[in-house]
Amino acid sequence: MKKTIKLAVVAALALGATSAFATNGSTLIGMGAKARGMAGTGIGMSHGAESALVNPALITSVKNTEISFGGTLFMPNVHVGLTGVGEAKSKADMNVIPEVSIASKVTDNFYAGIGIWGTAGMGTDYRDMLTANVGTMQMVTNLQIMQFGVPLAYKMDNFSVAVTPILQYGALDINYDMDANVSSGVNGAGVAQDLAFGYSVGLAYENSGLTVGAVYKSRIDMEYTGQLSGATQAFVDQGIFPLPMSDKLSTPAEIGVGASYAMGESTIAIDYKKIKWSDAEGYKDFKWDDQSVIAVGYEYKTDSFALRLGYNHASNPIKDAGAMTLAQFMAGGMNMTSFGGNAINMFNLLGFPAVVESHYAVGATFNISDVTSVDLAYTYAPETDQTLMTMPSMVSMSDMTTSVRHSQQGVSAQVNFAF
């Protein structure tokens, strides 16, 4: 029984590697320094070329051609703790996420662009020998998601409509050590990669300082051969799961609306969107709830500079997956499948602690010349914690809980050229 529980712990930890956590679940709160400086608002407010991924209908604000390139230094701070065992910190605490966007006015009515964006790029790193003593099994993981898109927009009077075909690249690598003292305990199939297509559709209407917008982003199904199925095989071998998990891990569909109102040099914006985790392959197997995201932002803009503030709040998609106590297990006939919910809880907290909810942002733009400007943004998500029942200890014959503490910081910088 002790070996059974240990294998379940290892498999759950390995599964934790399958997703990068990036703020609203595994998605960034905003693409581009302007949007991030306003906590992700941009569905109903144009940010020039960088609107291509937020709401492509709003690239119609560019006067001729605009180019933006930069990135985000993303710094999560994650600690996990197991009942009576100890606490460990993930060393995967710094990631660089790039972004390039181009938008151009082709005719009086037609606009086109191109862009490449990093939408996720993190993992976990528990290679420190000390972390092996608290159940991390020296797990090292890495997920990278990049999207390449071509926004195409048409504007007539005050109304704009657009579509962005998207090619998504993903790479996933999972490694963990079942027994830190035995070299044969190392598990890992190497990096798995995939390409898949998706799209986004945007609408916008502008009149007398008021802009309203709507956007839909399709689900994109990715498949990482041997990664999730290999990690979950231990669950199957020990009777916790009936079948291995599919190797599919989808980028979820999103639907959102937004509005902004400009009053002289000041603009107020608000966005609402729903992220459909419950319909996304992989995430739905681990019982994620759909996520409601609300973002509000403020911009003060002059001819030489702009200042921005924002707040973003997203509900926590991780809920109790139906864990069973040791007493319930003993009374229920010793059926190992009863611990399926416990293992899922362990995955969600140890492997993918997407529990942060509130995000605060500040940003600025400095116009260096009529052609060149620089954007800066800083985002902060204060620490949030969550505790759920996970795999029990058959040694001490007691229930076990797993706790996670998670906070985030991000610094974004971007250079723009308009000509």
GROMACS .gro file of C-alpha atoms in nm:
model
  419
    1MET     CA    1   0.000   0.000   0.000
    2LYS     CA    2   0.287   0.237   0.079
    3LYS     CA    3   0.429   0.187  -0.272
    4THR     CA    4   0.085   0.246  -0.420
    5ILE     CA    5   0.048   0.581  -0.250
    6LYS     CA    6   0.401   0.681  -0.345
    7LEU     CA    7   0.339   0.605  -0.713
    8ALA     CA    8   0.020   0.806  -0.703
    9VAL     CA    9   0.207   1.100  -0.552
   10VAL     CA   10   0.476   1.079  -0.818
   11ALA     CA   11   0.228   1.064  -1.104
   12ALA     CA   12   0.033   1.357  -0.969
   13LEU     CA   13   0.347   1.562  -0.933
   14ALA     CA   14   0.453   1.476  -1.286
   15LEU     CA   15   0.118   1.588  -1.417
   16GLY     CA   16   0.175   1.921  -1.250
   17ALA     CA   17   0.429   1.992  -1.519
   18THR     CA   18   0.178   1.990  -1.798
   19SER     CA   19   0.070   2.346  -1.765
   20ALA     CA   20   0.229   2.682  -1.719
   21PHE     CA   21   0.061   2.914  -1.476
   22ALA     CA   22   0.050   3.271  -1.594
   23THR     CA   23  -0.221   3.471  -1.411
   24ASN     CA   24  -0.580   3.405  -1.528
   25GLY     CA   25  -0.536   3.030  -1.511
   26SER     CA   26  -0.266   2.960  -1.770
   27THR     CA   27  -0.330   3.270  -1.980
   28LEU     CA   28  -0.164   3.609  -1.947
   29ILE     CA   29  -0.390   3.889  -1.829
   30GLY     CA   30  -0.294   4.095  -2.135
   31MET     CA   31  -0.085   4.092  -2.450
   32GLY     CA   32   0.143   4.393  -2.485
   33ALA     CA   33   0.270   4.656  -2.243
   34LYS     CA   34  -0.021   4.897  -2.296
   35ALA     CA   35  -0.284   4.635  -2.216
   36ARG     CA   36  -0.084   4.497  -1.924
   37GLY     CA   37  -0.043   4.848  -1.783
   38MET     CA   38  -0.424   4.858  -1.765
   39ALA     CA   39  -0.450   4.506  -1.617
   40GLY     CA   40  -0.541   4.348  -1.949
   41THR     CA   41  -0.820   4.579  -2.066
   42GLY     CA   42  -0.831   4.607  -2.444
   43ILE     CA   43  -1.147   4.443  -2.581
   44GLY     CA   44  -1.317   4.782  -2.600
   45MET     CA   45  -1.010   5.007  -2.618
   46SER     CA   46  -0.754   5.020  -2.895
   47HIS     CA   47  -0.384   4.979  -2.818
   48GLY     CA   48  -0.265   5.006  -3.178
   49ALA     CA   49  -0.079   4.713  -3.330
   50GLU     CA   50  -0.084   4.514  -3.005
   51SER     CA   51  -0.467   4.492  -3.029
   52ALA     CA   52  -0.418   4.212  -3.283
   53LEU     CA   53  -0.453   3.938  -3.020
   54VAL     CA   54  -0.680   4.118  -2.774
   55ASN     CA   55  -0.943   4.240  -3.023
   56PRO     CA   56  -0.824   4.245  -3.388
   57ALA     CA   57  -1.108   4.480  -3.489
   58LEU     CA   58  -0.925   4.760  -3.307
   59ILE     CA   59  -0.610   4.758  -3.520
   60THR     CA   60  -0.814   4.999  -3.732
   61SER     CA   61  -0.692   5.278  -3.503
   62VAL     CA   62  -0.345   5.284  -3.667
   63LYS     CA   63  -0.298   5.585  -3.896
   64ASN     CA   64  -0.062   5.417  -4.141
   65THR     CA   65   0.175   5.146  -4.014
   66GLU     CA   66   0.268   5.062  -3.656
   67ILE     CA   67   0.524   4.812  -3.526
   68SER     CA   68   0.552   4.705  -3.162
   69PHE     CA   69   0.802   4.464  -3.017
   70GLY     CA   70   0.901   4.378  -2.663
   71GLY     CA   71   0.820   4.125  -2.396
   72THR     CA   72   0.742   4.045  -2.036
   73LEU     CA   73   0.970   3.926  -1.757
   74PHE     CA   74   0.732   3.706  -1.561
   75MET     CA   75   0.824   3.614  -1.201
   76PRO     CA   76   0.600   3.376  -1.007
   77ASN     CA   77   0.669   3.287  -0.644
   78VAL     CA   78   0.528   2.946  -0.551
   79HIS     CA   79   0.558   2.748  -0.227
   80VAL     CA   80   0.394   2.410  -0.162
   81GLY     CA   81   0.355   2.232   0.168
   82LEU     CA   82   0.244   1.883   0.268
   83THR     CA   83   0.092   1.803   0.607
   84GLY     CA   84   0.363   1.713   0.856
   85VAL     CA   85   0.630   1.691   0.585
   86GLY     CA   86   0.752   2.041   0.504
   87GLU     CA   87   0.749   2.313   0.240
   88ALA     CA   88   0.934   2.359  -0.088
   89LYS     CA   89   0.981   2.652  -0.327
   90SER     CA   90   0.983   2.614  -0.703
   91LYS     CA   91   1.299   2.751  -0.860
   92ALA     CA   92   1.119   2.819  -1.188
   93ASP     CA   93   1.071   3.179  -1.082
   94MET     CA   94   1.173   3.377  -1.390
   95ASN     CA   95   1.049   3.355  -1.749
   96VAL     CA   96   1.078   3.576  -2.058
   97ILE     CA   97   0.769   3.602  -2.279
   98PRO     CA   98   0.823   3.777  -2.617
   99GLU     CA   99   0.581   3.973  -2.834
  100VAL     CA  100   0.594   4.132  -3.181
  101SER     CA  101   0.296   4.301  -3.352
  102ILE     CA  102   0.261   4.484  -3.685
  103ALA     CA  103  -0.053   4.654  -3.818
  104SER     CA  104  -0.097   4.857  -4.134
  105LYS     CA  105  -0.370   5.054  -4.310
  106VAL     CA  106  -0.391   4.898  -4.658
  107THR     CA  107  -0.685   5.100  -4.790
  108ASP     CA  108  -0.936   5.341  -4.638
  109ASN     CA  109  -1.140   5.042  -4.521
  110PHE     CA  110  -0.901   4.744  -4.499
  111TYR     CA  111  -0.631   4.683  -4.238
  112ALA     CA  112  -0.391   4.391  -4.200
  113GLY     CA  113  -0.114   4.285  -3.967
  114ILE     CA  114   0.105   4.007  -3.841
  115GLY     CA  115   0.231   3.910  -3.501
  116ILE     CA  116   0.389   3.647  -3.281
  117TRP     CA  117   0.317   3.627  -2.912
  118GLY     CA  118   0.419   3.411  -2.619
  119THR     CA  119   0.101   3.325  -2.433
  120ALA     CA  120   0.253   3.091  -2.172
  121GLY     CA  121   0.607   2.995  -2.083
  122MET     CA  122   0.671   2.840  -1.743
  123GLY     CA  123   0.715   2.522  -1.552
  124THR     CA  124   0.828   2.397  -1.213
  125ASP     CA  125   1.176   2.317  -1.086
  126TYR     CA  126   1.231   2.115  -0.771
  127ARG     CA  127   1.579   1.978  -0.849
  128ASP     CA  128   1.713   2.097  -0.513
  129MET     CA  129   1.781   1.779  -0.314
  130LEU     CA  130   1.613   1.932  -0.012
  131THR     CA  131   1.281   1.948  -0.195
  132ALA     CA  132   1.285   1.572  -0.252
  133ASN     CA  133   1.228   1.529   0.122
  134VAL     CA  134   0.889   1.704   0.100
  135GLY     CA  135   0.746   1.492  -0.180
  136THR     CA  136   0.839   1.693  -0.490
  137MET     CA  137   1.043   1.407  -0.644
  138GLN     CA  138   1.284   1.666  -0.791
  139MET     CA  139   1.029   1.750  -1.060
  140VAL     CA  140   1.147   1.967  -1.351
  141THR     CA  141   0.896   2.074  -1.617
  142ASN     CA  142   0.861   2.322  -1.900
  143LEU     CA  143   0.569   2.429  -2.118
  144GLN     CA  144   0.606   2.689  -2.393
  145ILE     CA  145   0.316   2.824  -2.598
  146MET     CA  146   0.361   3.065  -2.889
  147GLN     CA  147   0.093   3.201  -3.122
  148PHE     CA  148   0.147   3.337  -3.473
  149GLY     CA  149  -0.144   3.541  -3.611
  150VAL     CA  150  -0.245   3.748  -3.914
  151PRO     CA  151  -0.520   3.998  -3.818
  152LEU     CA  152  -0.744   4.112  -4.105
  153ALA     CA  153  -0.987   4.397  -4.031
  154TYR     CA  154  -1.251   4.587  -4.228
  155LYS     CA  155  -1.387   4.925  -4.117
  156MET     CA  156  -1.697   5.104  -4.243
  157ASP     CA  157  -1.792   5.432  -4.081
  158ASN     CA  158  -1.779   5.366  -3.703
  159PHE     CA  159  -1.802   4.989  -3.721
  160SER     CA  160  -1.513   4.739  -3.752
  161VAL     CA  161  -1.501   4.362  -3.792
  162ALA     CA  162  -1.193   4.140  -3.798
  163VAL     CA  163  -1.065   3.784  -3.798
  164THR     CA  164  -0.722   3.653  -3.699
  165PRO     CA  165  -0.615   3.307  -3.819
  166ILE     CA  166  -0.377   3.166  -3.555
  167LEU     CA  167  -0.105   2.904  -3.576
  168GLN     CA  168  -0.009   2.784  -3.228
  169TYR     CA  169   0.317   2.611  -3.133
  170GLY     CA  170   0.354   2.423  -2.808
  171ALA     CA  171   0.638   2.233  -2.643
  172LEU     CA  172   0.608   2.028  -2.327
  173ASP     CA  173   0.871   1.845  -2.126
  174ILE     CA  174   0.813   1.649  -1.802
  175ASN     CA  175   1.087   1.501  -1.584
  176TYR     CA  176   1.071   1.367  -1.230
  177ASP     CA  177   1.264   1.131  -1.006
  178MET     CA  178   1.059   0.861  -0.837
  179ASP     CA  179   1.341   0.792  -0.589
  180ALA     CA  180   1.616   1.050  -0.546
  181ASN     CA  181   1.853   0.777  -0.427
  182VAL     CA  182   1.811   0.545  -0.728
  183SER     CA  183   1.913   0.660  -1.077
  184SER     CA  184   1.665   0.422  -1.240
  185GLY     CA  185   1.383   0.615  -1.078
  186VAL     CA  186   1.422   0.904  -1.325
  187ASN     CA  187   1.125   0.940  -1.560
  188GLY     CA  188   1.086   1.156  -1.871
  189ALA     CA  189   1.012   1.106  -2.240
  190GLY     CA  190   1.189   1.420  -2.364
  191VAL     CA  191   1.029   1.725  -2.525
  192ALA     CA  192   0.702   1.677  -2.715
  193GLN     CA  193   0.590   1.943  -2.965
  194ASP     CA  194   0.279   2.020  -3.164
  195LEU     CA  195   0.131   2.273  -3.408
  196ALA     CA  196  -0.241   2.348  -3.434
  197PHE     CA  197  -0.469   2.610  -3.587
  198GLY     CA  198  -0.724   2.837  -3.427
  199TYR     CA  199  -0.877   3.179  -3.482
  200SER     CA  200  -1.021   3.485  -3.315
  201VAL     CA  201  -1.305   3.710  -3.429
  202GLY     CA  202  -1.353   4.069  -3.316
  203LEU     CA  203  -1.612   4.344  -3.344
  204ALA     CA  204  -1.589   4.713  -3.246
  205TYR     CA  205  -1.804   5.025  -3.263
  206GLU     CA  206  -1.676   5.377  -3.193
  207ASN     CA  207  -1.879   5.698  -3.155
  208SER     CA  208  -1.822   6.024  -2.968
  209GLY     CA  209  -1.552   5.893  -2.735
  210LEU     CA  210  -1.733   5.566  -2.662
  211THR     CA  211  -1.589   5.238  -2.789
  212VAL     CA  212  -1.751   4.900  -2.740
  213GLY     CA  213  -1.607   4.569  -2.851
  214ALA     CA  214  -1.655   4.194  -2.845
  215VAL     CA  215  -1.421   3.905  -2.917
  216TYR     CA  216  -1.431   3.528  -2.950
  217LYS     CA  217  -1.121   3.306  -2.942
  218SER     CA  218  -1.151   2.946  -3.051
  219ARG     CA  219  -1.032   2.647  -2.855
  220ILE     CA  220  -0.700   2.508  -2.985
  221ASP     CA  221  -0.638   2.138  -2.927
  222MET     CA  222  -0.273   2.045  -2.876
  223GLU     CA  223  -0.134   1.693  -2.840
  224TYR     CA  224   0.196   1.619  -2.665
  225THR     CA  225   0.281   1.258  -2.748
  226GLY     CA  226   0.372   1.047  -2.447
  227GLN     CA  227   0.356   1.327  -2.193
  228LEU     CA  228   0.019   1.309  -2.016
  229SER     CA  229  -0.045   0.945  -2.100
  230GLY     CA  230   0.296   0.847  -1.968
  231ALA     CA  231   0.253   1.047  -1.649
  232THR     CA  232  -0.093   0.906  -1.576
  233GLN     CA  233   0.003   0.544  -1.645
  234ALA     CA  234   0.109   0.515  -1.281
  235PHE     CA  235  -0.249   0.599  -1.181
  236VAL     CA  236  -0.374   0.320  -1.407
  237ASP     CA  237  -0.118   0.069  -1.283
  238GLN     CA  238  -0.228   0.128  -0.924
  239GLY     CA  239  -0.601   0.126  -0.998
  240ILE     CA  240  -0.662   0.494  -0.923
  241PHE     CA  241  -0.762   0.580  -1.281
  242PRO     CA  242  -0.924   0.330  -1.522
  243LEU     CA  243  -0.737   0.456  -1.830
  244PRO     CA  244  -0.436   0.678  -1.905
  245MET     CA  245  -0.510   1.042  -1.971
  246SER     CA  246  -0.515   1.163  -2.329
  247ASP     CA  247  -0.208   1.355  -2.445
  248LYS     CA  248  -0.430   1.646  -2.549
  249LEU     CA  249  -0.397   1.974  -2.360
  250SER     CA  250  -0.613   2.247  -2.512
  251THR     CA  251  -0.590   2.622  -2.507
  252PRO     CA  252  -0.945   2.707  -2.392
  253ALA     CA  253  -1.199   2.910  -2.586
  254GLU     CA  254  -1.270   3.264  -2.465
  255ILE     CA  255  -1.558   3.504  -2.517
  256GLY     CA  256  -1.545   3.864  -2.400
  257VAL     CA  257  -1.696   4.211  -2.420
  258GLY     CA  258  -1.550   4.548  -2.333
  259ALA     CA  259  -1.609   4.921  -2.341
  260SER     CA  260  -1.414   5.242  -2.294
  261TYR     CA  261  -1.501   5.608  -2.275
  262ALA     CA  262  -1.261   5.894  -2.347
  263MET     CA  263  -1.309   6.229  -2.174
  264GLY     CA  264  -1.042   6.467  -2.294
  265GLU     CA  265  -0.707   6.330  -2.180
  266SER     CA  266  -0.864   6.057  -1.963
  267THR     CA  267  -1.003   5.720  -2.068
  268ILE     CA  268  -1.179   5.461  -1.854
  269ALA     CA  269  -1.209   5.101  -1.977
  270ILE     CA  270  -1.374   4.781  -1.854
  271ASP     CA  271  -1.360   4.425  -1.988
  272TYR     CA  272  -1.543   4.105  -1.904
  273LYS     CA  273  -1.454   3.764  -2.043
  274LYS     CA  274  -1.527   3.398  -1.980
  275ILE     CA  275  -1.249   3.140  -2.015
  276LYS     CA  276  -1.395   2.795  -2.095
  277TRP     CA  277  -1.165   2.564  -1.899
  278SER     CA  278  -1.440   2.307  -1.848
  279ASP     CA  279  -1.450   2.243  -2.224
  280ALA     CA  280  -1.071   2.231  -2.273
  281GLU     CA  281  -0.907   1.891  -2.317
  282GLY     CA  282  -0.682   1.806  -2.023
  283TYR     CA  283  -0.814   2.080  -1.796
  284LYS     CA  284  -1.166   1.935  -1.788
  285ASP     CA  285  -1.021   1.599  -1.677
  286PHE     CA  286  -0.887   1.779  -1.372
  287LYS     CA  287  -1.223   1.941  -1.294
  288TRP     CA  288  -1.137   2.303  -1.370
  289ASP     CA  289  -1.427   2.548  -1.357
  290ASP     CA  290  -1.485   2.814  -1.619
  291GLN     CA  291  -1.323   3.140  -1.518
  292SER     CA  292  -1.492   3.481  -1.509
  293VAL     CA  293  -1.247   3.769  -1.553
  294ILE     CA  294  -1.322   4.137  -1.491
  295ALA     CA  295  -1.064   4.406  -1.567
  296VAL     CA  296  -1.087   4.783  -1.525
  297GLY     CA  297  -0.830   5.035  -1.639
  298TYR     CA  298  -0.759   5.406  -1.652
  299GLU     CA  299  -0.535   5.600  -1.892
  300TYR     CA  300  -0.422   5.962  -1.878
  301LYS     CA  301  -0.273   6.056  -2.214
  302THR     CA  302  -0.100   6.368  -2.344
  303ASP     CA  303   0.103   6.440  -2.658
  304SER     CA  304   0.428   6.347  -2.482
  305PHE     CA  305   0.336   6.069  -2.236
  306ALA     CA  306   0.064   5.844  -2.100
  307LEU     CA  307   0.004   5.698  -1.754
  308ARG     CA  308  -0.203   5.387  -1.683
  309LEU     CA  309  -0.358   5.199  -1.392
  310GLY     CA  310  -0.558   4.880  -1.377
  311TYR     CA  311  -0.714   4.604  -1.170
  312ASN     CA  312  -0.794   4.251  -1.283
  313HIS     CA  313  -0.987   3.985  -1.092
  314ALA     CA  314  -1.044   3.625  -1.197
  315SER     CA  315  -1.225   3.353  -1.008
  316ASN     CA  316  -1.013   3.058  -0.898
  317PRO     CA  317  -1.077   2.769  -1.141
  318ILE     CA  318  -0.947   2.506  -0.897
  319LYS     CA  319  -1.208   2.340  -0.676
  320ASP     CA  320  -1.214   2.028  -0.458
  321ALA     CA  321  -1.227   1.737  -0.705
  322GLY     CA  322  -1.407   1.514  -0.457
  323ALA     CA  323  -1.135   1.389  -0.226
  324MET     CA  324  -1.202   1.095   0.007
  325THR     CA  325  -1.087   1.065   0.368
  326LEU     CA  326  -0.894   0.763   0.489
  327ALA     CA  327  -1.190   0.660   0.705
  328GLN     CA  328  -1.422   0.669   0.404
  329PHE     CA  329  -1.168   0.465   0.209
  330MET     CA  330  -1.146   0.198   0.480
  331ALA     CA  331  -1.524   0.181   0.511
  332GLY     CA  332  -1.576   0.163   0.137
  333GLY     CA  333  -1.400  -0.165   0.064
  334MET     CA  334  -1.042  -0.041   0.001
  335ASN     CA  335  -1.114   0.059  -0.360
  336MET     CA  336  -0.817   0.263  -0.488
  337THR     CA  337  -1.032   0.444  -0.745
  338SER     CA  338  -1.182   0.626  -0.447
  339PHE     CA  339  -0.864   0.833  -0.434
  340GLY     CA  340  -0.907   0.974  -0.786
  341GLY     CA  341  -1.025   1.309  -0.648
  342ASN     CA  342  -0.734   1.318  -0.400
  343ALA     CA  343  -0.485   1.270  -0.684
  344ILE     CA  344  -0.650   1.543  -0.892
  345ASN     CA  345  -0.631   1.783  -0.598
  346MET     CA  346  -0.263   1.704  -0.564
  347PHE     CA  347  -0.205   1.777  -0.932
  348ASN     CA  348  -0.388   2.108  -0.919
  349LEU     CA  349  -0.208   2.239  -0.610
  350LEU     CA  350   0.140   2.090  -0.637
  351GLY     CA  351   0.169   2.092  -1.012
  352PHE     CA  352  -0.046   2.380  -1.131
  353PRO     CA  353  -0.118   2.627  -0.850
  354ALA     CA  354  -0.332   2.866  -1.057
  355VAL     CA  355  -0.491   3.013  -0.746
  356VAL     CA  356  -0.405   3.383  -0.781
  357GLU     CA  357  -0.711   3.602  -0.824
  358SER     CA  358  -0.641   3.976  -0.803
  359HIS     CA  359  -0.387   4.165  -1.013
  360TYR     CA  360  -0.279   4.529  -0.987
  361ALA     CA  361  -0.107   4.712  -1.271
  362VAL     CA  362   0.063   5.041  -1.353
  363GLY     CA  363   0.209   5.150  -1.684
  364ALA     CA  364   0.337   5.440  -1.889
  365THR     CA  365   0.424   5.546  -2.244
  366PHE     CA  366   0.697   5.794  -2.331
  367ASN     CA  367   0.692   5.950  -2.676
  368ILE     CA  368   1.054   5.989  -2.783
  369SER     CA  369   0.964   6.137  -3.121
  370ASP     CA  370   0.675   6.149  -3.367
  371VAL     CA  371   0.782   5.802  -3.481
  372THR     CA  372   0.911   5.624  -3.171
  373SER     CA  373   0.761   5.556  -2.830
  374VAL     CA  374   0.838   5.326  -2.537
  375ASP     CA  375   0.583   5.144  -2.319
  376LEU     CA  376   0.646   5.011  -1.969
  377ALA     CA  377   0.420   4.815  -1.735
  378TYR     CA  378   0.437   4.645  -1.398
  379THR     CA  379   0.184   4.392  -1.269
  380TYR     CA  380   0.154   4.240  -0.925
  381ALA     CA  381  -0.067   3.958  -0.796
  382PRO     CA  382  -0.066   3.941  -0.414
  383GLU     CA  383  -0.020   3.606  -0.246
  384THR     CA  384  -0.315   3.370  -0.244
  385ASP     CA  385  -0.325   3.034  -0.069
  386GLN     CA  386  -0.537   2.724  -0.099
  387THR     CA  387  -0.545   2.394   0.091
  388LEU     CA  388  -0.712   2.071  -0.023
  389MET     CA  389  -0.714   1.711   0.092
  390THR     CA  390  -0.471   1.497  -0.109
  391MET     CA  391  -0.329   1.142  -0.086
  392PRO     CA  392  -0.338   1.003   0.271
  393SER     CA  393  -0.036   0.863   0.452
  394MET     CA  394  -0.056   0.488   0.490
  395VAL     CA  395   0.246   0.503   0.724
  396SER     CA  396   0.088   0.725   0.990
  397MET     CA  397  -0.264   0.620   0.885
  398SER     CA  398  -0.374   0.983   0.862
  399ASP     CA  399  -0.530   1.216   0.609
  400MET     CA  400  -0.295   1.452   0.425
  401THR     CA  401  -0.350   1.800   0.289
  402THR     CA  402  -0.151   2.001   0.037
  403SER     CA  403  -0.123   2.378   0.061
  404VAL     CA  404   0.005   2.626  -0.193
  405ARG     CA  405   0.106   2.990  -0.163
  406HIS     CA  406   0.137   3.177  -0.491
  407SER     CA  407   0.215   3.538  -0.583
  408GLN     CA  408   0.336   3.696  -0.909
  409GLN     CA  409   0.520   3.994  -1.053
  410GLY     CA  410   0.566   4.094  -1.415
  411VAL     CA  411   0.763   4.368  -1.588
  412SER     CA  412   0.684   4.451  -1.951
  413ALA     CA  413   0.868   4.673  -2.195
  414GLN     CA  414   0.785   4.757  -2.555
  415VAL     CA  415   0.916   4.981  -2.833
  416ASN     CA  416   0.674   5.119  -3.094
  417PHE     CA  417   0.736   5.269  -3.436
  418ALA     CA  418   0.459   5.454  -3.618
  419PHE     CA  419   0.511   5.582  -3.970
   0.00000   0.00000   0.00000
